[in-house]
Amino acid sequence: MDEGVIKYVGHWTPGAPMKEAELTELVAWRDRMWQAQQIGLYPNGIGYGNISLRRSAHSFAVSGTQTGHLAQTSVHHYTLVDDWDIDRNTLHCTGPIQASSESLTHAALYDYSSAIRAIIHVHNRPLWQRGQGVLPTTAASVPYGTPAMAYEMMRLLNQEDLMQTRILIMAGHEEGVLVFGPTLEAAAQVLYQHM
């Protein structure tokens, strides 16, 4: 089982959580996604789904690794990703928890366009199945959380109408669907429109 495993070289500086006011929207949307069973925990104990919000030109707040089982999260379940290098497969975060295993993918999208300010990665089997090849779809051979997936995001952004649809299917990541937008609400609306 390859799910839920961090594949980038993570450099984590343990630290205090971000201020509650900085995370209110992120916590609220993540917990809504959990209630809707778009983020959660499989029976085998592997968590799925993650969410992030741009903080600056070169940083974003993201849900921590292995938090999918939590019905409710707090500031202690998020970290600040403040440096990454896709070519070298490295990522640095600071906070009370290590960043999600999908954080390198989030970083690639934030690198691509300043218009991307919020990302929600969910698992939704029906949407994943019917969306493959219909919506922008990553190659099935590309595993999640790797530089290859980051480059695949770039390919889709350059070759598809992904900036307009703001939704993609991760063919090589069972049930994986990713939406993004200028706000978390806008990203969630894209997901709801396709469910």
PDB file of N, CA, C and O in Angstrom, residues 22-93:
ATOM      1  N   GLU A  22      -5.761  33.160  11.168  1.00  0.00           N
ATOM      2  CA  GLU A  22      -5.166  32.850   9.861  1.00  0.00           C
ATOM      3  C   GLU A  22      -5.688  31.526   9.291  1.00  0.00           C
ATOM      4  O   GLU A  22      -5.593  31.291   8.093  1.00  0.00           O
ATOM      5  N   LEU A  23      -6.217  30.679  10.165  1.00  0.00           N
ATOM      6  CA  LEU A  23      -6.621  29.336   9.751  1.00  0.00           C
ATOM      7  C   LEU A  23      -8.114  29.071   9.817  1.00  0.00           C
ATOM      8  O   LEU A  23      -8.559  27.980   9.458  1.00  0.00           O
ATOM      9  N   THR A  24      -8.898  30.042  10.259  1.00  0.00           N
ATOM     10  CA  THR A  24     -10.333  29.831  10.462  1.00  0.00           C
ATOM     11  C   THR A  24     -11.019  29.261   9.225  1.00  0.00           C
ATOM     12  O   THR A  24     -11.730  28.258   9.293  1.00  0.00           O
ATOM     13  N   GLU A  25     -10.788  29.875   8.071  1.00  0.00           N
ATOM     14  CA  GLU A  25     -11.431  29.437   6.832  1.00  0.00           C
ATOM     15  C   GLU A  25     -10.938  28.048   6.412  1.00  0.00           C
ATOM     16  O   GLU A  25     -11.728  27.189   5.999  1.00  0.00           O
ATOM     17  N   LEU A  26      -9.654  27.820   6.545  1.00  0.00           N
ATOM     18  CA  LEU A  26      -9.059  26.535   6.166  1.00  0.00           C
ATOM     19  C   LEU A  26      -9.627  25.402   7.033  1.00  0.00           C
ATOM     20  O   LEU A  26     -10.027  24.349   6.520  1.00  0.00           O
ATOM     21  N   VAL A  27      -9.675  25.609   8.334  1.00  0.00           N
ATOM     22  CA  VAL A  27     -10.214  24.611   9.264  1.00  0.00           C
ATOM     23  C   VAL A  27     -11.686  24.341   8.942  1.00  0.00           C
ATOM     24  O   VAL A  27     -12.122  23.180   8.882  1.00  0.00           O
ATOM     25  N   ALA A  28     -12.452  25.396   8.711  1.00  0.00           N
ATOM     26  CA  ALA A  28     -13.885  25.232   8.445  1.00  0.00           C
ATOM     27  C   ALA A  28     -14.133  24.425   7.175  1.00  0.00           C
ATOM     28  O   ALA A  28     -14.965  23.498   7.169  1.00  0.00           O
ATOM     29  N   TRP A  29     -13.407  24.728   6.097  1.00  0.00           N
ATOM     30  CA  TRP A  29     -13.612  24.003   4.843  1.00  0.00           C
ATOM     31  C   TRP A  29     -13.091  22.577   4.919  1.00  0.00           C
ATOM     32  O   TRP A  29     -13.720  21.647   4.395  1.00  0.00           O
ATOM     33  N   ARG A  30     -11.988  22.374   5.593  1.00  0.00           N
ATOM     34  CA  ARG A  30     -11.478  21.006   5.736  1.00  0.00           C
ATOM     35  C   ARG A  30     -12.486  20.146   6.501  1.00  0.00           C
ATOM     36  O   ARG A  30     -12.794  19.021   6.126  1.00  0.00           O
ATOM     37  N   ASP A  31     -13.010  20.687   7.592  1.00  0.00           N
ATOM     38  CA  ASP A  31     -13.959  19.909   8.398  1.00  0.00           C
ATOM     39  C   ASP A  31     -15.271  19.672   7.650  1.00  0.00           C
ATOM     40  O   ASP A  31     -15.892  18.616   7.804  1.00  0.00           O
ATOM     41  N   ARG A  32     -15.684  20.614   6.796  1.00  0.00           N
ATOM     42  CA  ARG A  32     -16.862  20.386   5.937  1.00  0.00           C
ATOM     43  C   ARG A  32     -16.610  19.248   4.959  1.00  0.00           C
ATOM     44  O   ARG A  32     -17.482  18.431   4.693  1.00  0.00           O
ATOM     45  N   MET A  33     -15.404  19.224   4.390  1.00  0.00           N
ATOM     46  CA  MET A  33     -15.051  18.149   3.462  1.00  0.00           C
ATOM     47  C   MET A  33     -15.038  16.787   4.178  1.00  0.00           C
ATOM     48  O   MET A  33     -15.416  15.775   3.604  1.00  0.00           O
ATOM     49  N   TRP A  34     -14.617  16.776   5.442  1.00  0.00           N
ATOM     50  CA  TRP A  34     -14.640  15.531   6.212  1.00  0.00           C
ATOM     51  C   TRP A  34     -16.092  15.087   6.427  1.00  0.00           C
ATOM     52  O   TRP A  34     -16.412  13.915   6.251  1.00  0.00           O
ATOM     53  N   GLN A  35     -16.952  16.045   6.788  1.00  0.00           N
ATOM     54  CA  GLN A  35     -18.375  15.722   6.993  1.00  0.00           C
ATOM     55  C   GLN A  35     -18.999  15.160   5.722  1.00  0.00           C
ATOM     56  O   GLN A  35     -19.855  14.275   5.773  1.00  0.00           O
ATOM     57  N   ALA A  36     -18.571  15.655   4.572  1.00  0.00           N
ATOM     58  CA  ALA A  36     -19.095  15.201   3.275  1.00  0.00           C
ATOM     59  C   ALA A  36     -18.393  13.925   2.791  1.00  0.00           C
ATOM     60  O   ALA A  36     -18.666  13.463   1.685  1.00  0.00           O
ATOM     61  N   GLN A  37     -17.477  13.383   3.616  1.00  0.00           N
ATOM     62  CA  GLN A  37     -16.730  12.156   3.310  1.00  0.00           C
ATOM     63  C   GLN A  37     -15.829  12.298   2.074  1.00  0.00           C
ATOM     64  O   GLN A  37     -15.549  11.324   1.388  1.00  0.00           O
ATOM     65  N   GLN A  38     -15.383  13.511   1.809  1.00  0.00           N
ATOM     66  CA  GLN A  38     -14.441  13.767   0.724  1.00  0.00           C
ATOM     67  C   GLN A  38     -13.002  13.721   1.235  1.00  0.00           C
ATOM     68  O   GLN A  38     -12.065  13.567   0.469  1.00  0.00           O
ATOM     69  N   ILE A  39     -12.840  13.908   2.538  1.00  0.00           N
ATOM     70  CA  ILE A  39     -11.585  13.740   3.263  1.00  0.00           C
ATOM     71  C   ILE A  39     -11.914  12.758   4.373  1.00  0.00           C
ATOM     72  O   ILE A  39     -12.992  12.824   4.959  1.00  0.00           O
ATOM     73  N   GLY A  40     -11.007  11.829   4.644  1.00  0.00           N
ATOM     74  CA  GLY A  40     -11.332  10.864   5.685  1.00  0.00           C
ATOM     75  C   GLY A  40     -10.287   9.795   5.881  1.00  0.00           C
ATOM     76  O   GLY A  40      -9.101  10.008   5.641  1.00  0.00           O
ATOM     77  N   LEU A  41     -10.773   8.615   6.289  1.00  0.00           N
ATOM     78  CA  LEU A  41      -9.914   7.497   6.636  1.00  0.00           C
ATOM     79  C   LEU A  41     -10.498   6.224   6.051  1.00  0.00           C
ATOM     80  O   LEU A  41     -11.688   5.937   6.238  1.00  0.00           O
ATOM     81  N   TYR A  42      -9.672   5.474   5.341  1.00  0.00           N
ATOM     82  CA  TYR A  42     -10.103   4.183   4.815  1.00  0.00           C
ATOM     83  C   TYR A  42     -10.113   3.140   5.941  1.00  0.00           C
ATOM     84  O   TYR A  42      -9.421   3.323   6.958  1.00  0.00           O
ATOM     85  N   PRO A  43     -10.852   2.057   5.767  1.00  0.00           N
ATOM     86  CA  PRO A  43     -10.893   1.007   6.795  1.00  0.00           C
ATOM     87  C   PRO A  43      -9.514   0.446   7.164  1.00  0.00           C
ATOM     88  O   PRO A  43      -9.312  -0.019   8.281  1.00  0.00           O
ATOM     89  N   ASN A  44      -8.553   0.529   6.242  1.00  0.00           N
ATOM     90  CA  ASN A  44      -7.202   0.019   6.525  1.00  0.00           C
ATOM     91  C   ASN A  44      -6.363   0.999   7.348  1.00  0.00           C
ATOM     92  O   ASN A  44      -5.183   0.752   7.605  1.00  0.00           O
ATOM     93  N   GLY A  45      -6.956   2.124   7.730  1.00  0.00           N
ATOM     94  CA  GLY A  45      -6.258   3.091   8.576  1.00  0.00           C
ATOM     95  C   GLY A  45      -5.498   4.175   7.834  1.00  0.00           C
ATOM     96  O   GLY A  45      -4.871   5.034   8.462  1.00  0.00           O
ATOM     97  N   ILE A  46      -5.544   4.181   6.507  1.00  0.00           N
ATOM     98  CA  ILE A  46      -4.852   5.195   5.718  1.00  0.00           C
ATOM     99  C   ILE A  46      -5.777   6.391   5.499  1.00  0.00           C
ATOM    100  O   ILE A  46      -6.904   6.241   5.034  1.00  0.00           O
ATOM    101  N   GLY A  47      -5.281   7.568   5.835  1.00  0.00           N
ATOM    102  CA  GLY A  47      -6.060   8.778   5.640  1.00  0.00           C
ATOM    103  C   GLY A  47      -5.982   9.256   4.203  1.00  0.00           C
ATOM    104  O   GLY A  47      -5.056   8.925   3.470  1.00  0.00           O
ATOM    105  N   TYR A  48      -6.971  10.052   3.799  1.00  0.00           N
ATOM    106  CA  TYR A  48      -6.975  10.609   2.446  1.00  0.00           C
ATOM    107  C   TYR A  48      -7.520  12.017   2.452  1.00  0.00           C
ATOM    108  O   TYR A  48      -8.311  12.400   3.309  1.00  0.00           O
ATOM    109  N   GLY A  49      -7.061  12.786   1.466  1.00  0.00           N
ATOM    110  CA  GLY A  49      -7.521  14.154   1.274  1.00  0.00           C
ATOM    111  C   GLY A  49      -6.685  15.162   2.036  1.00  0.00           C
ATOM    112  O   GLY A  49      -6.100  14.861   3.074  1.00  0.00           O
ATOM    113  N   ASN A  50      -6.615  16.374   1.482  1.00  0.00           N
ATOM    114  CA  ASN A  50      -5.885  17.458   2.120  1.00  0.00           C
ATOM    115  C   ASN A  50      -6.345  18.779   1.521  1.00  0.00           C
ATOM    116  O   ASN A  50      -7.052  18.795   0.509  1.00  0.00           O
ATOM    117  N   ILE A  51      -5.935  19.843   2.148  1.00  0.00           N
ATOM    118  CA  ILE A  51      -6.434  21.164   1.769  1.00  0.00           C
ATOM    119  C   ILE A  51      -5.356  22.196   2.076  1.00  0.00           C
ATOM    120  O   ILE A  51      -4.581  22.023   3.023  1.00  0.00           O
ATOM    121  N   SER A  52      -5.288  23.233   1.240  1.00  0.00           N
ATOM    122  CA  SER A  52      -4.285  24.275   1.495  1.00  0.00           C
ATOM    123  C   SER A  52      -4.796  25.638   1.062  1.00  0.00           C
ATOM    124  O   SER A  52      -5.742  25.749   0.275  1.00  0.00           O
ATOM    125  N   LEU A  53      -4.115  26.654   1.564  1.00  0.00           N
ATOM    126  CA  LEU A  53      -4.461  28.036   1.268  1.00  0.00           C
ATOM    127  C   LEU A  53      -3.168  28.838   1.163  1.00  0.00           C
ATOM    128  O   LEU A  53      -2.319  28.777   2.062  1.00  0.00           O
ATOM    129  N   ARG A  54      -3.023  29.572   0.058  1.00  0.00           N
ATOM    130  CA  ARG A  54      -1.821  30.403  -0.136  1.00  0.00           C
ATOM    131  C   ARG A  54      -1.747  31.454   0.968  1.00  0.00           C
ATOM    132  O   ARG A  54      -2.733  32.091   1.318  1.00  0.00           O
ATOM    133  N   ARG A  55      -0.531  31.625   1.508  1.00  0.00           N
ATOM    134  CA  ARG A  55      -0.304  32.647   2.541  1.00  0.00           C
ATOM    135  C   ARG A  55       0.472  33.831   1.966  1.00  0.00           C
ATOM    136  O   ARG A  55       0.301  34.954   2.392  1.00  0.00           O
ATOM    137  N   SER A  56       1.400  33.551   1.027  1.00  0.00           N
ATOM    138  CA  SER A  56       2.200  34.604   0.399  1.00  0.00           C
ATOM    139  C   SER A  56       2.625  34.094  -0.974  1.00  0.00           C
ATOM    140  O   SER A  56       2.232  33.006  -1.380  1.00  0.00           O
ATOM    141  N   ALA A  57       3.459  34.857  -1.650  1.00  0.00           N
ATOM    142  CA  ALA A  57       3.923  34.432  -2.975  1.00  0.00           C
ATOM    143  C   ALA A  57       4.639  33.085  -2.906  1.00  0.00           C
ATOM    144  O   ALA A  57       4.577  32.296  -3.848  1.00  0.00           O
ATOM    145  N   HIS A  58       5.301  32.800  -1.787  1.00  0.00           N
ATOM    146  CA  HIS A  58       6.099  31.579  -1.682  1.00  0.00           C
ATOM    147  C   HIS A  58       5.823  30.792  -0.404  1.00  0.00           C
ATOM    148  O   HIS A  58       6.746  30.190   0.167  1.00  0.00           O
ATOM    149  N   SER A  59       4.570  30.786   0.035  1.00  0.00           N
ATOM    150  CA  SER A  59       4.220  29.957   1.194  1.00  0.00           C
ATOM    151  C   SER A  59       2.729  29.645   1.165  1.00  0.00           C
ATOM    152  O   SER A  59       1.934  30.373   0.574  1.00  0.00           O
ATOM    153  N   PHE A  60       2.394  28.519   1.792  1.00  0.00           N
ATOM    154  CA  PHE A  60       0.986  28.152   1.933  1.00  0.00           C
ATOM    155  C   PHE A  60       0.787  27.326   3.198  1.00  0.00           C
ATOM    156  O   PHE A  60       1.685  26.618   3.649  1.00  0.00           O
ATOM    157  N   ALA A  61      -0.397  27.456   3.762  1.00  0.00           N
ATOM    158  CA  ALA A  61      -0.798  26.639   4.913  1.00  0.00           C
ATOM    159  C   ALA A  61      -1.469  25.389   4.363  1.00  0.00           C
ATOM    160  O   ALA A  61      -2.277  25.470   3.433  1.00  0.00           O
ATOM    161  N   VAL A  62      -1.127  24.234   4.935  1.00  0.00           N
ATOM    162  CA  VAL A  62      -1.669  22.969   4.445  1.00  0.00           C
ATOM    163  C   VAL A  62      -1.996  22.060   5.631  1.00  0.00           C
ATOM    164  O   VAL A  62      -1.357  22.153   6.684  1.00  0.00           O
ATOM    165  N   SER A  63      -2.972  21.201   5.444  1.00  0.00           N
ATOM    166  CA  SER A  63      -3.292  20.227   6.479  1.00  0.00           C
ATOM    167  C   SER A  63      -2.116  19.276   6.645  1.00  0.00           C
ATOM    168  O   SER A  63      -1.377  18.987   5.707  1.00  0.00           O
ATOM    169  N   GLY A  64      -1.942  18.800   7.860  1.00  0.00           N
ATOM    170  CA  GLY A  64      -0.814  17.941   8.180  1.00  0.00           C
ATOM    171  C   GLY A  64      -1.020  16.505   7.739  1.00  0.00           C
ATOM    172  O   GLY A  64      -2.148  16.061   7.478  1.00  0.00           O
ATOM    173  N   THR A  65       0.078  15.782   7.666  1.00  0.00           N
ATOM    174  CA  THR A  65       0.015  14.375   7.308  1.00  0.00           C
ATOM    175  C   THR A  65      -0.724  13.581   8.384  1.00  0.00           C
ATOM    176  O   THR A  65      -0.689  13.943   9.569  1.00  0.00           O
ATOM    177  N   GLN A  66      -1.400  12.544   7.958  1.00  0.00           N
ATOM    178  CA  GLN A  66      -2.120  11.636   8.856  1.00  0.00           C
ATOM    179  C   GLN A  66      -3.144  12.355   9.746  1.00  0.00           C
ATOM    180  O   GLN A  66      -3.234  12.113  10.945  1.00  0.00           O
ATOM    181  N   THR A  67      -3.929  13.243   9.132  1.00  0.00           N
ATOM    182  CA  THR A  67      -5.019  13.914   9.862  1.00  0.00           C
ATOM    183  C   THR A  67      -6.387  13.528   9.301  1.00  0.00           C
ATOM    184  O   THR A  67      -7.406  14.046   9.755  1.00  0.00           O
ATOM    185  N   GLY A  68      -6.428  12.625   8.329  1.00  0.00           N
ATOM    186  CA  GLY A  68      -7.692  12.260   7.682  1.00  0.00           C
ATOM    187  C   GLY A  68      -8.714  11.651   8.618  1.00  0.00           C
ATOM    188  O   GLY A  68      -9.908  11.716   8.368  1.00  0.00           O
ATOM    189  N   HIS A  69      -8.271  11.069   9.719  1.00  0.00           N
ATOM    190  CA  HIS A  69      -9.193  10.422  10.652  1.00  0.00           C
ATOM    191  C   HIS A  69      -9.943  11.414  11.545  1.00  0.00           C
ATOM    192  O   HIS A  69     -10.921  11.047  12.195  1.00  0.00           O
ATOM    193  N   LEU A  70      -9.520  12.651  11.571  1.00  0.00           N
ATOM    194  CA  LEU A  70     -10.091  13.633  12.497  1.00  0.00           C
ATOM    195  C   LEU A  70     -11.360  14.266  11.949  1.00  0.00           C
ATOM    196  O   LEU A  70     -11.359  14.845  10.875  1.00  0.00           O
ATOM    197  N   ALA A  71     -12.436  14.184  12.722  1.00  0.00           N
ATOM    198  CA  ALA A  71     -13.687  14.833  12.325  1.00  0.00           C
ATOM    199  C   ALA A  71     -13.554  16.344  12.426  1.00  0.00           C
ATOM    200  O   ALA A  71     -14.123  17.088  11.622  1.00  0.00           O
ATOM    201  N   GLN A  72     -12.822  16.796  13.411  1.00  0.00           N
ATOM    202  CA  GLN A  72     -12.607  18.228  13.606  1.00  0.00           C
ATOM    203  C   GLN A  72     -11.123  18.479  13.789  1.00  0.00           C
ATOM    204  O   GLN A  72     -10.440  17.722  14.475  1.00  0.00           O
ATOM    205  N   THR A  73     -10.657  19.539  13.183  1.00  0.00           N
ATOM    206  CA  THR A  73      -9.254  19.892  13.301  1.00  0.00           C
ATOM    207  C   THR A  73      -9.103  21.227  14.018  1.00  0.00           C
ATOM    208  O   THR A  73     -10.068  21.977  14.194  1.00  0.00           O
ATOM    209  N   SER A  74      -7.883  21.513  14.422  1.00  0.00           N
ATOM    210  CA  SER A  74      -7.564  22.784  15.079  1.00  0.00           C
ATOM    211  C   SER A  74      -6.274  23.321  14.461  1.00  0.00           C
ATOM    212  O   SER A  74      -5.706  22.707  13.555  1.00  0.00           O
ATOM    213  N   VAL A  75      -5.797  24.424  14.970  1.00  0.00           N
ATOM    214  CA  VAL A  75      -4.575  25.028  14.449  1.00  0.00           C
ATOM    215  C   VAL A  75      -3.380  24.076  14.542  1.00  0.00           C
ATOM    216  O   VAL A  75      -2.407  24.221  13.804  1.00  0.00           O
ATOM    217  N   HIS A  76      -3.462  23.087  15.415  1.00  0.00           N
ATOM    218  CA  HIS A  76      -2.364  22.137  15.615  1.00  0.00           C
ATOM    219  C   HIS A  76      -2.266  21.101  14.496  1.00  0.00           C
ATOM    220  O   HIS A  76      -1.324  20.317  14.467  1.00  0.00           O
ATOM    221  N   HIS A  77      -3.221  21.108  13.578  1.00  0.00           N
ATOM    222  CA  HIS A  77      -3.257  20.132  12.490  1.00  0.00           C
ATOM    223  C   HIS A  77      -2.881  20.740  11.133  1.00  0.00           C
ATOM    224  O   HIS A  77      -3.110  20.120  10.096  1.00  0.00           O
ATOM    225  N   TYR A  78      -2.276  21.928  11.157  1.00  0.00           N
ATOM    226  CA  TYR A  78      -1.873  22.636   9.938  1.00  0.00           C
ATOM    227  C   TYR A  78      -0.445  23.129  10.108  1.00  0.00           C
ATOM    228  O   TYR A  78       0.008  23.385  11.220  1.00  0.00           O
ATOM    229  N   THR A  79       0.237  23.273   8.988  1.00  0.00           N
ATOM    230  CA  THR A  79       1.619  23.729   9.011  1.00  0.00           C
ATOM    231  C   THR A  79       1.848  24.710   7.867  1.00  0.00           C
ATOM    232  O   THR A  79       1.034  24.777   6.937  1.00  0.00           O
ATOM    233  N   LEU A  80       2.919  25.461   7.945  1.00  0.00           N
ATOM    234  CA  LEU A  80       3.246  26.437   6.913  1.00  0.00           C
ATOM    235  C   LEU A  80       4.365  25.884   6.039  1.00  0.00           C
ATOM    236  O   LEU A  80       5.484  25.643   6.524  1.00  0.00           O
ATOM    237  N   VAL A  81       4.072  25.661   4.773  1.00  0.00           N
ATOM    238  CA  VAL A  81       5.094  25.259   3.808  1.00  0.00           C
ATOM    239  C   VAL A  81       5.718  26.552   3.283  1.00  0.00           C
ATOM    240  O   VAL A  81       5.018  27.394   2.711  1.00  0.00           O
ATOM    241  N   ASP A  82       7.014  26.698   3.510  1.00  0.00           N
ATOM    242  CA  ASP A  82       7.654  27.971   3.184  1.00  0.00           C
ATOM    243  C   ASP A  82       8.853  27.843   2.241  1.00  0.00           C
ATOM    244  O   ASP A  82       9.524  28.825   1.940  1.00  0.00           O
ATOM    245  N   ASP A  83       9.115  26.618   1.778  1.00  0.00           N
ATOM    246  CA  ASP A  83      10.189  26.447   0.799  1.00  0.00           C
ATOM    247  C   ASP A  83      10.023  25.080   0.142  1.00  0.00           C
ATOM    248  O   ASP A  83       9.631  24.114   0.795  1.00  0.00           O
ATOM    249  N   TRP A  84      10.315  25.020  -1.157  1.00  0.00           N
ATOM    250  CA  TRP A  84      10.256  23.751  -1.876  1.00  0.00           C
ATOM    251  C   TRP A  84      11.094  23.841  -3.129  1.00  0.00           C
ATOM    252  O   TRP A  84      11.365  24.918  -3.629  1.00  0.00           O
ATOM    253  N   ASP A  85      11.496  22.664  -3.604  1.00  0.00           N
ATOM    254  CA  ASP A  85      12.251  22.551  -4.841  1.00  0.00           C
ATOM    255  C   ASP A  85      11.762  21.280  -5.529  1.00  0.00           C
ATOM    256  O   ASP A  85      12.112  20.171  -5.105  1.00  0.00           O
ATOM    257  N   ILE A  86      10.951  21.456  -6.542  1.00  0.00           N
ATOM    258  CA  ILE A  86      10.344  20.306  -7.209  1.00  0.00           C
ATOM    259  C   ILE A  86      11.412  19.440  -7.868  1.00  0.00           C
ATOM    260  O   ILE A  86      11.378  18.211  -7.758  1.00  0.00           O
ATOM    261  N   ASP A  87      12.391  20.057  -8.524  1.00  0.00           N
ATOM    262  CA  ASP A  87      13.448  19.286  -9.190  1.00  0.00           C
ATOM    263  C   ASP A  87      14.215  18.405  -8.210  1.00  0.00           C
ATOM    264  O   ASP A  87      14.605  17.289  -8.542  1.00  0.00           O
ATOM    265  N   ARG A  88      14.416  18.912  -7.005  1.00  0.00           N
ATOM    266  CA  ARG A  88      15.185  18.157  -6.001  1.00  0.00           C
ATOM    267  C   ARG A  88      14.278  17.322  -5.086  1.00  0.00           C
ATOM    268  O   ARG A  88      14.777  16.641  -4.195  1.00  0.00           O
ATOM    269  N   ASN A  89      12.947  17.429  -5.290  1.00  0.00           N
ATOM    270  CA  ASN A  89      11.982  16.660  -4.504  1.00  0.00           C
ATOM    271  C   ASN A  89      12.085  16.983  -3.009  1.00  0.00           C
ATOM    272  O   ASN A  89      12.023  16.096  -2.149  1.00  0.00           O
ATOM    273  N   THR A  90      12.245  18.268  -2.689  1.00  0.00           N
ATOM    274  CA  THR A  90      12.360  18.674  -1.289  1.00  0.00           C
ATOM    275  C   THR A  90      11.291  19.696  -0.940  1.00  0.00           C
ATOM    276  O   THR A  90      10.817  20.451  -1.807  1.00  0.00           O
ATOM    277  N   LEU A  91      10.937  19.703   0.337  1.00  0.00           N
ATOM    278  CA  LEU A  91       9.924  20.635   0.820  1.00  0.00           C
ATOM    279  C   LEU A  91      10.205  20.921   2.282  1.00  0.00           C
ATOM    280  O   LEU A  91      10.573  20.014   3.039  1.00  0.00           O
ATOM    281  N   HIS A  92      10.070  22.175   2.688  1.00  0.00           N
ATOM    282  CA  HIS A  92      10.273  22.565   4.078  1.00  0.00           C
ATOM    283  C   HIS A  92       8.974  23.113   4.647  1.00  0.00           C
ATOM    284  O   HIS A  92       8.261  23.873   3.979  1.00  0.00           O
ATOM    285  N   CYS A  93       8.672  22.739   5.882  1.00  0.00           N
ATOM    286  CA  CYS A  93       7.511  23.304   6.561  1.00  0.00           C
ATOM    287  C   CYS A  93       7.875  23.625   8.005  1.00  0.00           C
ATOM    288  O   CYS A  93       8.808  23.055   8.572  1.00  0.00           O
TER     289      CYS A  93
END
